[in-house]
PDB file of C-alpha atoms in Angstrom:
ATOM      1  CA  GLU A1270       0.000   0.000   0.000  1.00  0.00           C
ATOM      2  CA  ASP A1271       1.284   3.451  -0.916  1.00  0.00           C
ATOM      3  CA  GLN A1272       2.191   5.478   2.144  1.00  0.00           C
ATOM      4  CA  VAL A1273       3.473   8.965   2.973  1.00  0.00           C
ATOM      5  CA  THR A1274       4.892  10.029   6.341  1.00  0.00           C
ATOM      6  CA  GLN A1275       5.761  13.631   7.072  1.00  0.00           C
ATOM      7  CA  SER A1276       7.944  14.921   9.884  1.00  0.00           C
ATOM      8  CA  PRO A1277       7.930  16.816  12.063  1.00  0.00           C
ATOM      9  CA  GLU A1278       4.202  17.241  12.667  1.00  0.00           C
ATOM     10  CA  ALA A1279       4.785  20.827  13.732  1.00  0.00           C
ATOM     11  CA  LEU A1280       7.753  23.179  13.480  1.00  0.00           C
ATOM     12  CA  ARG A1281       8.265  26.611  14.969  1.00  0.00           C
ATOM     13  CA  LEU A1282      10.966  28.838  13.505  1.00  0.00           C
ATOM     14  CA  GLN A1283      12.132  32.354  14.063  1.00  0.00           C
ATOM     15  CA  GLU A1284      12.081  34.623  11.046  1.00  0.00           C
ATOM     16  CA  GLY A1285      15.277  33.996   9.096  1.00  0.00           C
ATOM     17  CA  GLU A1286      15.940  30.587  10.691  1.00  0.00           C
ATOM     18  CA  SER A1287      16.312  28.057   7.862  1.00  0.00           C
ATOM     19  CA  SER A1288      15.122  24.462   8.227  1.00  0.00           C
ATOM     20  CA  SER A1289      13.835  21.417   6.329  1.00  0.00           C
ATOM     21  CA  LEU A1290      10.637  19.393   6.287  1.00  0.00           C
ATOM     22  CA  ASN A1291      10.774  15.674   5.545  1.00  0.00           C
ATOM     23  CA  CYS A1292       8.478  13.462   3.495  1.00  0.00           C
ATOM     24  CA  SER A1293       9.185   9.719   3.492  1.00  0.00           C
ATOM     25  CA  TYR A1294       7.265   7.565   1.072  1.00  0.00           C
ATOM     26  CA  THR A1295       6.675   4.051  -0.143  1.00  0.00           C
ATOM     27  CA  VAL A1296       4.976   3.703  -3.481  1.00  0.00           C
ATOM     28  CA  SER A1297       4.780   1.139  -6.231  1.00  0.00           C
ATOM     29  CA  GLY A1298       6.396   2.912  -9.135  1.00  0.00           C
ATOM     30  CA  LEU A1299       6.584   6.628  -8.426  1.00  0.00           C
ATOM     31  CA  ARG A1300       4.833   8.694 -11.048  1.00  0.00           C
ATOM     32  CA  GLY A1301       5.296  11.961  -9.183  1.00  0.00           C
ATOM     33  CA  LEU A1302       5.805  13.525  -5.772  1.00  0.00           C
ATOM     34  CA  PHE A1303       3.955  16.731  -5.020  1.00  0.00           C
ATOM     35  CA  TRP A1304       4.227  19.480  -2.430  1.00  0.00           C
ATOM     36  CA  TYR A1305       1.252  21.609  -1.496  1.00  0.00           C
ATOM     37  CA  ARG A1306       0.759  24.476   0.921  1.00  0.00           C
ATOM     38  CA  GLN A1307      -2.468  24.800   2.909  1.00  0.00           C
ATOM     39  CA  ASP A1308      -3.463  27.915   4.816  1.00  0.00           C
ATOM     40  CA  PRO A1309      -6.102  27.667   7.581  1.00  0.00           C
ATOM     41  CA  GLY A1310      -9.608  27.427   6.165  1.00  0.00           C
ATOM     42  CA  LYS A1311      -8.349  27.134   2.598  1.00  0.00           C
ATOM     43  CA  GLY A1312      -7.790  24.368   0.110  1.00  0.00           C
ATOM     44  CA  PRO A1313      -4.248  23.191  -0.644  1.00  0.00           C
ATOM     45  CA  GLU A1314      -2.209  25.206  -3.138  1.00  0.00           C
ATOM     46  CA  PHE A1315       0.114  23.381  -5.510  1.00  0.00           C
ATOM     47  CA  LEU A1316       3.833  24.170  -5.098  1.00  0.00           C
ATOM     48  CA  PHE A1317       6.055  21.589  -6.831  1.00  0.00           C
ATOM     49  CA  THR A1318       6.158  18.338  -8.760  1.00  0.00           C
ATOM     50  CA  LEU A1319       9.231  16.076  -8.607  1.00  0.00           C
ATOM     51  CA  TYR A1320       9.461  13.074 -10.903  1.00  0.00           C
ATOM     52  CA  SER A1321      12.785  11.356 -10.312  1.00  0.00           C
ATOM     53  CA  ALA A1322      15.533  10.990  -7.728  1.00  0.00           C
ATOM     54  CA  GLY A1323      18.019  13.835  -7.847  1.00  0.00           C
ATOM     55  CA  GLU A1324      15.507  16.345  -9.138  1.00  0.00           C
ATOM     56  CA  GLU A1325      15.234  19.742  -7.437  1.00  0.00           C
ATOM     57  CA  LYS A1326      12.712  22.563  -7.779  1.00  0.00           C
ATOM     58  CA  GLU A1327      12.858  26.075  -6.323  1.00  0.00           C
ATOM     59  CA  LYS A1328      10.343  28.810  -5.705  1.00  0.00           C
ATOM     60  CA  GLU A1329      11.274  31.919  -3.745  1.00  0.00           C
ATOM     61  CA  ARG A1330      12.461  30.693  -0.312  1.00  0.00           C
ATOM     62  CA  LEU A1331      11.406  27.086  -0.931  1.00  0.00           C
ATOM     63  CA  LYS A1332      13.449  24.294  -2.474  1.00  0.00           C
ATOM     64  CA  ALA A1333      12.212  20.739  -2.896  1.00  0.00           C
ATOM     65  CA  THR A1334      14.496  17.759  -3.422  1.00  0.00           C
ATOM     66  CA  LEU A1335      13.832  14.079  -4.078  1.00  0.00           C
ATOM     67  CA  THR A1336      15.607  10.813  -3.352  1.00  0.00           C
ATOM     68  CA  LYS A1337      14.368   7.262  -3.894  1.00  0.00           C
ATOM     69  CA  LYS A1338      12.809   7.140  -0.434  1.00  0.00           C
ATOM     70  CA  GLU A1339      12.135  10.696   0.667  1.00  0.00           C
ATOM     71  CA  SER A1340      11.730  14.313  -0.255  1.00  0.00           C
ATOM     72  CA  PHE A1341      12.801  17.419   1.588  1.00  0.00           C
ATOM     73  CA  LEU A1342      11.296  20.859   1.511  1.00  0.00           C
ATOM     74  CA  HIS A1343      14.028  23.307   2.460  1.00  0.00           C
ATOM     75  CA  ILE A1344      12.945  26.718   3.688  1.00  0.00           C
ATOM     76  CA  THR A1345      15.636  29.388   3.546  1.00  0.00           C
ATOM     77  CA  ALA A1346      15.334  32.533   5.679  1.00  0.00           C
ATOM     78  CA  PRO A1347      11.587  32.056   6.225  1.00  0.00           C
ATOM     79  CA  LYS A1348       9.190  34.925   6.784  1.00  0.00           C
ATOM     80  CA  PRO A1349       5.972  34.929   8.845  1.00  0.00           C
ATOM     81  CA  GLU A1350       3.945  34.673   5.626  1.00  0.00           C
ATOM     82  CA  ASP A1351       5.491  31.237   5.062  1.00  0.00           C
ATOM     83  CA  SER A1352       3.469  29.975   8.027  1.00  0.00           C
ATOM     84  CA  ALA A1353       1.136  27.238   6.751  1.00  0.00           C
ATOM     85  CA  THR A1354       0.702  23.482   6.683  1.00  0.00           C
ATOM     86  CA  TYR A1355       2.867  21.867   4.029  1.00  0.00           C
ATOM     87  CA  LEU A1356       1.501  18.683   2.485  1.00  0.00           C
ATOM     88  CA  CYS A1357       3.398  16.024   0.587  1.00  0.00           C
ATOM     89  CA  ALA A1358       1.658  13.604  -1.779  1.00  0.00           C
ATOM     90  CA  VAL A1359       2.703  10.779  -4.077  1.00  0.00           C
ATOM     91  CA  GLN A1360       1.143   9.378  -7.202  1.00  0.00           C
ATOM     92  CA  ALA A1361       1.808   5.806  -8.188  1.00  0.00           C
ATOM     93  CA  GLY A1362       2.311   4.713 -11.744  1.00  0.00           C
ATOM     94  CA  GLY A1363      -0.980   3.886 -13.423  1.00  0.00           C
ATOM     95  CA  SER A1364      -2.990   5.754 -10.795  1.00  0.00           C
ATOM     96  CA  GLU A1365      -4.650   9.139 -10.911  1.00  0.00           C
ATOM     97  CA  LYS A1366      -5.167   9.515  -7.194  1.00  0.00           C
ATOM     98  CA  LEU A1367      -2.758  11.233  -4.827  1.00  0.00           C
ATOM     99  CA  VAL A1368      -1.827   9.741  -1.454  1.00  0.00           C
ATOM    100  CA  PHE A1369      -1.234  12.552   0.999  1.00  0.00           C
ATOM    101  CA  GLY A1370       0.737  12.731   4.212  1.00  0.00           C
ATOM    102  CA  LYS A1371      -0.763  14.394   7.275  1.00  0.00           C
ATOM    103  CA  GLY A1372       1.325  17.498   6.769  1.00  0.00           C
ATOM    104  CA  THR A1373       3.798  19.627   8.707  1.00  0.00           C
ATOM    105  CA  LYS A1374       2.403  22.732  10.364  1.00  0.00           C
ATOM    106  CA  LEU A1375       5.026  25.462  10.066  1.00  0.00           C
ATOM    107  CA  THR A1376       4.885  28.583  12.220  1.00  0.00           C
ATOM    108  CA  VAL A1377       7.369  31.384  11.580  1.00  0.00           C
ATOM    109  CA  ASN A1378       7.557  33.955  14.349  1.00  0.00           C
ATOM    110  CA  PRO A1379       8.648  37.534  13.592  1.00  0.00           C
TER     111      PRO A1379
ATOM    112  CA  GLU B1153      -9.650  33.461 -14.104  1.00  0.00           C
ATOM    113  CA  ALA B1154     -12.055  32.014 -11.562  1.00  0.00           C
ATOM    114  CA  GLY B1155     -10.738  29.223  -9.409  1.00  0.00           C
ATOM    115  CA  VAL B1156     -12.517  26.097  -8.251  1.00  0.00           C
ATOM    116  CA  THR B1157     -15.703  27.045  -6.440  1.00  0.00           C
ATOM    117  CA  GLN B1158     -17.523  24.910  -3.903  1.00  0.00           C
ATOM    118  CA  SER B1159     -20.856  25.247  -2.168  1.00  0.00           C
ATOM    119  CA  PRO B1160     -22.021  25.361   0.508  1.00  0.00           C
ATOM    120  CA  THR B1161     -18.996  26.488   2.522  1.00  0.00           C
ATOM    121  CA  HIS B1162     -20.368  25.259   5.835  1.00  0.00           C
ATOM    122  CA  LEU B1163     -23.256  23.022   6.775  1.00  0.00           C
ATOM    123  CA  ILE B1164     -24.557  21.172   9.795  1.00  0.00           C
ATOM    124  CA  LYS B1165     -26.515  17.943   9.521  1.00  0.00           C
ATOM    125  CA  THR B1166     -27.721  15.272  11.885  1.00  0.00           C
ATOM    126  CA  ARG B1167     -27.026  11.556  11.762  1.00  0.00           C
ATOM    127  CA  GLY B1168     -28.976   9.730   9.099  1.00  0.00           C
ATOM    128  CA  GLN B1169     -29.540  12.770   6.914  1.00  0.00           C
ATOM    129  CA  GLN B1170     -28.302  13.189   3.374  1.00  0.00           C
ATOM    130  CA  VAL B1171     -26.117  15.959   1.955  1.00  0.00           C
ATOM    131  CA  THR B1172     -25.155  17.200  -1.519  1.00  0.00           C
ATOM    132  CA  LEU B1173     -21.999  19.201  -2.090  1.00  0.00           C
ATOM    133  CA  ARG B1174     -21.319  21.058  -5.313  1.00  0.00           C
ATOM    134  CA  CYS B1175     -18.175  21.941  -7.225  1.00  0.00           C
ATOM    135  CA  SER B1176     -17.427  24.026 -10.300  1.00  0.00           C
ATOM    136  CA  PRO B1177     -13.992  23.383 -11.808  1.00  0.00           C
ATOM    137  CA  ILE B1178     -11.716  25.889 -13.459  1.00  0.00           C
ATOM    138  CA  SER B1179     -12.867  26.662 -16.987  1.00  0.00           C
ATOM    139  CA  GLY B1180     -11.298  24.194 -19.387  1.00  0.00           C
ATOM    140  CA  HIS B1181     -10.587  21.560 -16.751  1.00  0.00           C
ATOM    141  CA  THR B1182     -12.307  18.257 -17.446  1.00  0.00           C
ATOM    142  CA  SER B1183     -11.195  16.238 -14.411  1.00  0.00           C
ATOM    143  CA  VAL B1184     -12.721  16.692 -10.975  1.00  0.00           C
ATOM    144  CA  TYR B1185     -11.477  15.032  -7.799  1.00  0.00           C
ATOM    145  CA  TRP B1186     -13.086  14.839  -4.371  1.00  0.00           C
ATOM    146  CA  TYR B1187     -11.056  14.462  -1.186  1.00  0.00           C
ATOM    147  CA  GLN B1188     -12.066  14.208   2.465  1.00  0.00           C
ATOM    148  CA  GLN B1189      -9.927  15.941   5.100  1.00  0.00           C
ATOM    149  CA  ALA B1190     -10.968  14.824   8.569  1.00  0.00           C
ATOM    150  CA  LEU B1191      -9.384  16.238  11.704  1.00  0.00           C
ATOM    151  CA  GLY B1192      -6.042  14.594  12.378  1.00  0.00           C
ATOM    152  CA  LEU B1193      -6.028  12.716   9.090  1.00  0.00           C
ATOM    153  CA  GLY B1194      -4.464  13.506   5.775  1.00  0.00           C
ATOM    154  CA  LEU B1195      -6.488  14.127   2.675  1.00  0.00           C
ATOM    155  CA  GLN B1196      -8.263  10.917   1.694  1.00  0.00           C
ATOM    156  CA  PHE B1197      -9.134  10.312  -1.951  1.00  0.00           C
ATOM    157  CA  LEU B1198     -12.873   9.870  -2.529  1.00  0.00           C
ATOM    158  CA  LEU B1199     -13.728  10.056  -6.219  1.00  0.00           C
ATOM    159  CA  TRP B1200     -12.357  11.027  -9.606  1.00  0.00           C
ATOM    160  CA  TYR B1201     -14.514  12.105 -12.542  1.00  0.00           C
ATOM    161  CA  ASP B1202     -13.325  12.805 -16.040  1.00  0.00           C
ATOM    162  CA  GLU B1203     -15.411  13.647 -19.098  1.00  0.00           C
ATOM    163  CA  GLY B1204     -18.600  12.840 -17.214  1.00  0.00           C
ATOM    164  CA  GLU B1205     -17.533   9.365 -16.113  1.00  0.00           C
ATOM    165  CA  GLU B1206     -16.501   8.049 -12.708  1.00  0.00           C
ATOM    166  CA  ARG B1207     -12.944   6.828 -13.290  1.00  0.00           C
ATOM    167  CA  ASN B1208     -11.873   5.779  -9.818  1.00  0.00           C
ATOM    168  CA  ARG B1209     -13.060   5.782  -6.218  1.00  0.00           C
ATOM    169  CA  GLY B1210     -11.271   5.504  -2.895  1.00  0.00           C
ATOM    170  CA  ASN B1211     -11.954   3.186   0.025  1.00  0.00           C
ATOM    171  CA  PHE B1212     -15.246   4.727   1.042  1.00  0.00           C
ATOM    172  CA  PRO B1213     -18.630   3.010   1.426  1.00  0.00           C
ATOM    173  CA  PRO B1214     -21.219   3.204  -1.379  1.00  0.00           C
ATOM    174  CA  ARG B1215     -23.209   5.854   0.499  1.00  0.00           C
ATOM    175  CA  PHE B1216     -20.573   8.241  -0.855  1.00  0.00           C
ATOM    176  CA  SER B1217     -21.440   8.878  -4.489  1.00  0.00           C
ATOM    177  CA  GLY B1218     -21.396  11.628  -7.028  1.00  0.00           C
ATOM    178  CA  ARG B1219     -21.623  12.622 -10.622  1.00  0.00           C
ATOM    179  CA  GLN B1220     -20.162  14.977 -13.172  1.00  0.00           C
ATOM    180  CA  PHE B1221     -22.348  17.041 -15.448  1.00  0.00           C
ATOM    181  CA  PRO B1222     -21.791  17.902 -19.130  1.00  0.00           C
ATOM    182  CA  ASN B1223     -20.392  21.303 -18.107  1.00  0.00           C
ATOM    183  CA  TYR B1224     -17.840  19.394 -15.940  1.00  0.00           C
ATOM    184  CA  SER B1225     -19.272  20.608 -12.644  1.00  0.00           C
ATOM    185  CA  SER B1226     -19.720  17.907 -10.063  1.00  0.00           C
ATOM    186  CA  GLU B1227     -21.782  16.854  -7.072  1.00  0.00           C
ATOM    187  CA  LEU B1228     -20.818  14.723  -4.101  1.00  0.00           C
ATOM    188  CA  ASN B1229     -23.676  12.997  -2.299  1.00  0.00           C
ATOM    189  CA  VAL B1230     -23.410  11.417   1.106  1.00  0.00           C
ATOM    190  CA  ASN B1231     -26.341   9.360   2.363  1.00  0.00           C
ATOM    191  CA  ALA B1232     -27.117   8.133   5.869  1.00  0.00           C
ATOM    192  CA  LEU B1233     -24.667  10.533   7.478  1.00  0.00           C
ATOM    193  CA  GLU B1234     -22.551   9.271  10.363  1.00  0.00           C
ATOM    194  CA  LEU B1235     -20.682  11.293  12.978  1.00  0.00           C
ATOM    195  CA  GLU B1236     -17.318  10.342  11.440  1.00  0.00           C
ATOM    196  CA  ASP B1237     -18.353  11.970   8.158  1.00  0.00           C
ATOM    197  CA  SER B1238     -17.653  15.329   9.803  1.00  0.00           C
ATOM    198  CA  ALA B1239     -14.812  16.749   7.732  1.00  0.00           C
ATOM    199  CA  LEU B1240     -13.716  19.277   5.164  1.00  0.00           C
ATOM    200  CA  TYR B1241     -14.679  18.049   1.696  1.00  0.00           C
ATOM    201  CA  LEU B1242     -12.338  19.370  -0.946  1.00  0.00           C
ATOM    202  CA  CYS B1243     -12.931  19.441  -4.660  1.00  0.00           C
ATOM    203  CA  ALA B1244     -10.049  19.826  -7.079  1.00  0.00           C
ATOM    204  CA  SER B1245      -9.761  20.069 -10.822  1.00  0.00           C
ATOM    205  CA  SER B1246      -7.025  19.481 -13.330  1.00  0.00           C
ATOM    206  CA  PRO B1247      -6.785  20.095 -17.060  1.00  0.00           C
ATOM    207  CA  GLY B1248      -6.226  16.420 -17.826  1.00  0.00           C
ATOM    208  CA  THR B1249      -4.135  13.426 -17.020  1.00  0.00           C
ATOM    209  CA  VAL B1250      -0.796  14.733 -18.278  1.00  0.00           C
ATOM    210  CA  LYS B1251      -0.222  16.665 -15.076  1.00  0.00           C
ATOM    211  CA  ALA B1252      -2.802  14.824 -13.043  1.00  0.00           C
ATOM    212  CA  GLY B1253      -1.078  15.454  -9.742  1.00  0.00           C
ATOM    213  CA  GLU B1254      -1.080  19.220 -10.136  1.00  0.00           C
ATOM    214  CA  LEU B1255      -4.481  19.840  -8.679  1.00  0.00           C
ATOM    215  CA  PHE B1256      -6.276  23.121  -8.169  1.00  0.00           C
ATOM    216  CA  PHE B1257      -8.346  22.930  -5.002  1.00  0.00           C
ATOM    217  CA  GLY B1258     -11.407  24.828  -3.918  1.00  0.00           C
ATOM    218  CA  GLU B1259     -11.744  26.124  -0.379  1.00  0.00           C
ATOM    219  CA  GLY B1260     -13.895  23.191   0.633  1.00  0.00           C
ATOM    220  CA  SER B1261     -17.237  22.471   2.229  1.00  0.00           C
ATOM    221  CA  ARG B1262     -17.039  21.944   5.969  1.00  0.00           C
ATOM    222  CA  LEU B1263     -19.595  19.380   7.075  1.00  0.00           C
ATOM    223  CA  THR B1264     -20.492  18.887  10.710  1.00  0.00           C
ATOM    224  CA  VAL B1265     -22.636  15.883  11.609  1.00  0.00           C
ATOM    225  CA  LEU B1266     -24.337  16.013  15.005  1.00  0.00           C
TER     226      LEU B1266
END
């Protein structure tokens, strides 16, 4: 069964304090790994797609990387507006559905 | 460009009742997905519709059903509501299967079952 585990469950950072979020996965034939951001009371917002080990994607202060077993979302010099829950999801080959992790709730204090 | 819209935004029902949730995808998107986000759980895949047909469903009982209309909007129906159906129901659309994992979500319908 495809599975996604995210850690930590919650993370508090000071503004400017860089850190990483982890997403470990098991999937039968990875078709894609996806990162989403979810603000309170809102639906998730798509951030990145990673397709193969070694791939990296960047957007502003966020950088996502992928290995054969896990993905990291690196946050460099975060700002309070980066506070949100970050969700990781995988898609298996031959499947259209995404399997989501429970998310990491990030709080960035000014 | 309008995003994915869902209605109602909030609703309260009692056990045994039935509910219908509605979703309008982004213009040009033919695929609609429904996910359930219960407290403490990750998003759970419910249903996928494409071109008016149900293509796949998650591990939910048959009292969860839906349909997609010719204009690609969609409905999710839940019969015989149970307390554990309390959750945020999210609809998402995508332009097709090429980038099927890049979903555009609505803000959800929050269902409370008493």
